[in-house]
Tab-separated table of N, CA and C in Angstrom:
chain	number	residue	atom	x	y	z
L	1	MET	N	31.468	-19.937	-9.880
L	1	MET	CA	30.368	-20.533	-11.032
L	1	MET	C	29.761	-21.484	-10.483
L	2	SER	N	29.966	-22.278	-9.757
L	2	SER	CA	28.906	-23.204	-9.657
L	2	SER	C	27.706	-22.203	-8.541
L	3	SER	N	27.711	-21.626	-7.940
L	3	SER	CA	27.295	-21.084	-7.244
L	3	SER	C	25.731	-19.917	-8.154
L	4	GLN	N	26.340	-19.504	-9.298
L	4	GLN	CA	25.614	-19.173	-9.948
L	4	GLN	C	25.243	-20.068	-11.322
L	5	LYS	N	25.433	-21.631	-11.354
L	5	LYS	CA	25.218	-22.647	-11.972
L	5	LYS	C	23.437	-22.550	-11.757
L	6	TYR	N	22.522	-22.434	-10.634
L	6	TYR	CA	21.448	-22.775	-10.046
L	6	TYR	C	21.149	-21.794	-10.202
L	7	ALA	N	21.037	-20.720	-10.293
L	7	ALA	CA	20.329	-18.951	-9.738
L	7	ALA	C	19.054	-18.911	-10.070
L	8	SER	N	18.843	-19.446	-11.339
L	8	SER	CA	17.454	-19.102	-11.428
L	8	SER	C	16.603	-20.396	-10.744
L	9	LEU	N	17.078	-21.875	-10.597
L	9	LEU	CA	16.456	-22.249	-9.534
L	9	LEU	C	16.007	-21.783	-8.274
L	10	ARG	N	17.346	-21.278	-7.943
L	10	ARG	CA	17.222	-20.975	-6.480
L	10	ARG	C	16.237	-19.924	-6.463
L	11	TYR	N	16.251	-18.690	-7.150
L	11	TYR	CA	15.806	-17.454	-6.751
L	11	TYR	C	13.993	-17.994	-6.759
L	12	THR	N	13.698	-18.798	-7.754
L	12	THR	CA	12.401	-19.185	-8.067
L	12	THR	C	11.728	-20.368	-7.175
L	13	ALA	N	12.796	-21.023	-6.973
L	13	ALA	CA	12.211	-21.873	-5.133
L	13	ALA	C	12.176	-20.801	-3.867
L	14	LEU	N	13.078	-20.259	-3.755
L	14	LEU	CA	12.849	-18.895	-2.824
L	14	LEU	C	11.773	-18.117	-2.648
L	15	ARG	N	11.151	-17.761	-4.319
L	15	ARG	CA	10.618	-16.649	-4.404
L	15	ARG	C	9.183	-17.462	-4.049
L	16	PHE	N	9.110	-18.817	-4.773
L	16	PHE	CA	7.992	-19.601	-4.200
L	16	PHE	C	7.665	-20.005	-2.748
L	17	GLY	N	8.775	-20.457	-1.886
L	17	GLY	CA	8.849	-20.263	-0.753
L	17	GLY	C	8.296	-18.766	0.088
L	18	LEU	N	8.422	-18.276	-0.412
L	18	LEU	CA	7.969	-16.956	0.326
L	18	LEU	C	6.728	-16.662	0.185
L	19	LEU	N	5.898	-17.001	-0.911
L	19	LEU	CA	4.562	-17.006	-1.556
L	19	LEU	C	4.145	-17.848	-0.383
L	20	ILE	N	4.565	-19.047	-0.261
L	20	ILE	CA	3.967	-20.297	1.027
L	20	ILE	C	3.567	-19.530	2.076
L	21	GLY	N	4.858	-18.936	2.623
L	21	GLY	CA	4.996	-18.578	3.478
L	21	GLY	C	3.787	-17.446	4.290
L	22	CYS	N	3.928	-16.541	2.798
L	22	CYS	CA	2.573	-15.371	3.007
L	22	CYS	C	1.473	-16.028	3.398
L	23	PHE	N	1.322	-17.078	2.293
L	23	PHE	CA	0.301	-17.625	2.269
L	23	PHE	C	-0.243	-18.161	3.714
L	24	ALA	N	0.740	-18.920	4.330
L	24	ALA	CA	0.488	-19.483	5.682
L	24	ALA	C	0.003	-18.023	6.726
L	25	VAL	N	0.493	-16.639	6.841
L	25	VAL	CA	0.517	-16.050	7.403
L	25	VAL	C	-0.831	-15.434	7.606
L	26	VAL	N	-1.666	-15.430	5.987
L	26	VAL	CA	-2.679	-15.109	5.674
L	26	VAL	C	-3.785	-15.899	6.055
L	27	TYR	N	-3.749	-17.415	6.008
L	27	TYR	CA	-4.725	-18.094	6.184
L	27	TYR	C	-4.938	-17.795	8.308
L	28	VAL	N	-3.713	-17.978	8.758
L	28	VAL	CA	-3.744	-17.937	10.392
L	28	VAL	C	-4.863	-16.640	10.747
L	29	LEU	N	-4.239	-15.349	9.799
L	29	LEU	CA	-5.107	-14.129	10.160
L	29	LEU	C	-6.127	-14.023	9.435
L	30	CYS	N	-6.674	-14.983	8.431
L	30	CYS	CA	-8.034	-14.828	8.393
L	30	CYS	C	-8.801	-15.472	9.481
L	31	TYR	N	-8.422	-16.750	9.698
L	31	TYR	CA	-9.101	-17.605	10.668
L	31	TYR	C	-9.003	-17.039	12.019
L	32	ALA	N	-8.194	-16.137	12.749
L	32	ALA	CA	-8.548	-15.555	13.877
L	32	ALA	C	-9.072	-14.204	13.512
L	33	HIS	N	-9.580	-14.093	12.558
L	33	HIS	CA	-10.736	-12.783	12.272
L	33	HIS	C	-9.724	-11.703	12.382
L	34	VAL	N	-8.498	-11.230	12.317
L	34	VAL	CA	-7.596	-10.530	12.014
L	34	VAL	C	-8.137	-9.448	11.316
L	35	ILE	N	-8.231	-10.298	9.654
L	35	ILE	CA	-8.297	-9.612	8.504
L	35	ILE	C	-9.448	-10.635	7.876
L	36	PRO	N	-10.386	-9.742	7.681
L	36	PRO	CA	-12.001	-10.507	7.067
L	36	PRO	C	-11.551	-11.624	6.072
L	37	LEU	N	-12.612	-12.617	6.388
L	37	LEU	CA	-12.361	-13.483	5.271
L	37	LEU	C	-13.087	-13.289	3.945
L	38	GLY	N	-13.081	-14.188	3.161
L	38	GLY	CA	-13.452	-13.906	1.473
L	38	GLY	C	-15.389	-13.833	1.540
L	39	VAL	N	-15.961	-13.537	0.429
L	39	VAL	CA	-17.618	-13.697	0.885
L	39	VAL	C	-17.775	-14.828	0.279
L	40	GLY	N	-18.713	-15.861	0.493
L	40	GLY	CA	-19.196	-16.838	0.298
L	40	GLY	C	-17.832	-18.137	0.303
L	41	SER	N	-18.017	-18.596	-1.281
L	41	SER	CA	-16.679	-19.693	-1.350
L	41	SER	C	-15.671	-19.136	-1.687
L	42	SER	N	-15.388	-17.572	-1.877
L	42	SER	CA	-14.096	-17.444	-2.419
L	42	SER	C	-12.953	-17.295	-1.600
L	43	ASN	N	-13.455	-17.467	0.113
L	43	ASN	CA	-11.888	-17.346	1.091
L	43	ASN	C	-10.894	-17.665	0.609
L	44	LEU	N	-10.744	-19.030	-0.599
L	44	LEU	CA	-9.272	-19.542	-1.082
L	44	LEU	C	-8.837	-18.305	-1.959
L	45	MET	N	-9.960	-17.956	-2.667
L	45	MET	CA	-9.190	-16.996	-3.781
L	45	MET	C	-8.774	-15.619	-3.047
L	46	TRP	N	-9.151	-15.160	-2.179
L	46	TRP	CA	-9.040	-14.174	-1.917
L	46	TRP	C	-7.926	-14.152	-0.930
L	47	MET	N	-6.938	-14.978	-0.090
L	47	MET	CA	-6.256	-15.742	0.313
L	47	MET	C	-4.853	-15.577	-0.329
L	48	VAL	N	-5.110	-16.101	-1.660
L	48	VAL	CA	-4.016	-16.326	-2.146
L	48	VAL	C	-3.911	-14.915	-2.982
L	49	LEU	N	-4.888	-14.312	-3.531
L	49	LEU	CA	-4.310	-12.803	-3.916
L	49	LEU	C	-4.142	-12.350	-3.087
L	50	LEU	N	-4.366	-11.779	-1.298
L	50	LEU	CA	-3.570	-11.396	-0.393
L	50	LEU	C	-2.255	-12.066	-0.606
L	51	SER	N	-1.797	-12.805	-0.505
L	51	SER	CA	-0.680	-13.637	-0.487
L	51	SER	C	0.425	-12.850	-1.338
L	52	LEU	N	-0.051	-13.040	-2.699
L	52	LEU	CA	0.440	-12.799	-4.014
L	52	LEU	C	0.826	-10.807	-3.492
L	53	ILE	N	0.036	-10.113	-3.093
L	53	ILE	CA	0.270	-8.981	-3.278
L	53	ILE	C	1.528	-9.019	-2.063
L	54	LEU	N	1.130	-9.615	-1.237
L	54	LEU	CA	1.873	-9.146	0.254
L	54	LEU	C	3.844	-9.534	0.093
L	55	SER	N	3.822	-11.111	-1.049
L	55	SER	CA	4.983	-11.787	-0.986
L	55	SER	C	5.682	-10.648	-2.622
L	56	ALA	N	5.020	-10.042	-3.453
L	56	ALA	CA	5.711	-9.256	-4.103
L	56	ALA	C	7.002	-8.654	-3.839
L	57	PRO	N	6.192	-7.123	-2.773
L	57	PRO	CA	7.037	-6.316	-2.391
L	57	PRO	C	8.115	-6.927	-1.511
L	58	LEU	N	8.046	-8.156	-0.634
L	58	LEU	CA	8.579	-8.729	-0.010
L	58	LEU	C	9.967	-9.499	-0.982
L	59	SER	N	9.406	-10.009	-1.909
L	59	SER	CA	10.893	-10.585	-2.684
L	59	SER	C	11.566	-9.273	-3.028
L	60	TRP	N	11.234	-8.314	-3.521
L	60	TRP	CA	12.035	-7.411	-4.392
L	60	TRP	C	13.072	-6.801	-3.287
L	61	VAL	N	12.739	-7.010	-1.916
L	61	VAL	CA	13.499	-6.602	-0.725
L	61	VAL	C	14.342	-7.708	-0.367
L	62	LEU	N	13.459	-8.544	-0.351
L	62	LEU	CA	14.623	-9.859	0.918
L	62	LEU	C	15.339	-10.743	-0.525
L	63	LEU	N	14.808	-10.920	-1.566
L	63	LEU	CA	15.454	-11.501	-2.890
L	63	LEU	C	16.165	-11.001	-3.872
L	64	ARG	N	16.853	-9.804	-3.258
L	64	ARG	CA	17.623	-8.615	-4.394
L	64	ARG	C	18.920	-9.731	-4.590
L	65	LYS	N	19.860	-10.361	-3.606
L	65	LYS	CA	21.039	-11.097	-4.002
L	65	LYS	C	20.425	-12.076	-4.800
L	66	GLN	N	19.629	-12.657	-4.790
L	66	GLN	CA	19.132	-13.848	-5.719
L	66	GLN	C	18.785	-13.591	-6.807
L	67	ARG	N	18.448	-12.305	-6.644
L	67	ARG	CA	17.439	-12.153	-8.148
L	67	ARG	C	18.988	-11.653	-9.263
L	68	ASP	N	19.865	-11.095	-8.920
L	68	ASP	CA	21.082	-10.284	-9.279
L	68	ASP	C	21.827	-11.519	-9.745
L	69	ALA	N	21.929	-12.618	-9.064
L	69	ALA	CA	22.954	-14.049	-9.216
L	69	ALA	C	22.012	-14.431	-10.291
L	70	MET	N	21.127	-14.225	-10.524
L	70	MET	CA	19.614	-14.965	-11.974
L	70	MET	C	19.945	-13.937	-12.686
L	71	SER	N	20.467	-12.917	-12.840
L	71	SER	CA	20.458	-12.198	-14.072
L	71	SER	C	21.807	-11.922	-14.629
L	72	VAL	N	22.416	-12.556	-13.630
L	72	VAL	CA	24.091	-12.573	-14.294
L	72	VAL	C	24.207	-14.063	-15.202
L	73	GLN	N	23.485	-14.558	-14.453
L	73	GLN	CA	23.453	-16.109	-15.758
L	73	GLN	C	22.762	-16.095	-16.317
L	74	ILE	N	21.629	-15.214	-16.864
L	74	ILE	CA	20.805	-14.725	-17.811
L	74	ILE	C	21.429	-13.841	-18.948
L	75	VAL	N	22.346	-13.402	-18.575
L	75	VAL	CA	23.334	-12.400	-19.134
L	75	VAL	C	24.197	-13.339	-19.930
L	76	GLY	N	25.013	-13.777	-19.402
L	76	GLY	CA	26.001	-15.058	-19.321
L	76	GLY	C	25.253	-15.988	-21.101
L	77	ARG	N	24.254	-16.380	-20.473
L	77	ARG	CA	23.621	-17.344	-21.432
L	77	ARG	C	23.307	-16.815	-22.879
L	78	VAL	N	22.792	-15.055	-22.748
L	78	VAL	CA	22.559	-14.855	-23.889
L	78	VAL	C	23.632	-14.365	-24.903
L	79	ASP	N	24.661	-13.913	-23.967
L	79	ASP	CA	26.034	-13.475	-24.735
L	79	ASP	C	26.658	-14.652	-25.167
L	80	ARG	N	26.638	-16.299	-24.731
L	80	ARG	CA	27.105	-17.131	-25.623
L	80	ARG	C	26.452	-17.347	-26.748
L	81	ALA	N	24.666	-17.426	-26.100
L	81	ALA	CA	24.056	-17.474	-27.867
L	81	ALA	C	24.515	-17.106	-28.739
L	82	LYS	N	24.685	-15.201	-28.709
L	82	LYS	CA	24.899	-14.527	-29.741
L	82	LYS	C	26.139	-14.727	-30.083
L	83	GLU	N	27.198	-14.929	-29.228
L	83	GLU	CA	28.529	-15.435	-29.904
L	83	GLU	C	28.685	-16.744	-30.997
L	84	ARG	N	27.647	-17.623	-30.730
L	84	ARG	CA	27.224	-18.474	-31.358
L	84	ARG	C	26.608	-18.352	-32.772
L	85	ILE	N	25.459	-17.552	-32.776
L	85	ILE	CA	25.390	-17.056	-33.697
L	85	ILE	C	26.056	-16.299	-34.746
L	86	ASN	N	26.666	-15.587	-34.183
L	86	ASN	CA	27.547	-14.463	-35.197
L	86	ASN	C	28.872	-15.601	-35.622
L	87	SER	N	29.378	-16.442	-34.716
L	87	SER	CA	30.382	-17.670	-35.208
L	87	SER	C	29.470	-18.581	-36.379
L	88	ASN	N	28.392	-18.636	-36.304
L	88	ASN	CA	27.800	-19.474	-37.469
L	88	ASN	C	27.859	-18.297	-38.605
L	89	ALA	N	27.365	-17.347	-38.520
L	89	ALA	CA	26.998	-16.513	-39.878
L	89	ALA	C	28.520	-16.030	-40.472
L	90	ALA	N	29.363	-16.272	-39.696
L	90	ALA	CA	31.359	-15.841	-40.044
L	90	ALA	C	31.218	-17.433	-40.648
L	91	GLN	N	30.516	-18.116	-40.442
L	91	GLN	CA	31.588	-19.613	-41.404
L	91	GLN	C	30.693	-19.614	-42.558
L	92	GLU	N	29.269	-19.248	-42.430
L	92	GLU	CA	28.705	-19.012	-43.736
L	92	GLU	C	29.084	-17.901	-44.417
L	93	ASP	N	29.317	-16.832	-44.074
L	93	ASP	CA	29.945	-15.963	-44.817
L	93	ASP	C	31.296	-16.275	-45.499
L	94	GLY	N	31.951	-16.941	-45.010
L	94	GLY	CA	33.164	-17.733	-45.278
L	94	GLY	C	33.260	-18.475	-46.553
L	95	ALA	N	32.117	-19.621	-46.310
L	95	ALA	CA	31.988	-20.330	-47.233
L	95	ALA	C	31.383	-20.390	-48.378
């Protein structure tokens, strides 16, 4: 249970780390002139957008296990909330 306790936080941190890693790679490639720089002052925005585009499919493949653990955690929370709602509704109906 403790491994799933922080599943959402773990997935979010890994996803952010992957984005930062992709940004670092894009930054190096831009300034090594392997990929084109942005036009004028749009270079930073170009690198951020390219990093987002690269990190999305990578996270889909690389973070599957963490995403599944987060899903289990969320489903558990939703189920407990439904049980509380049903319990409260049953108490109100009985009173």
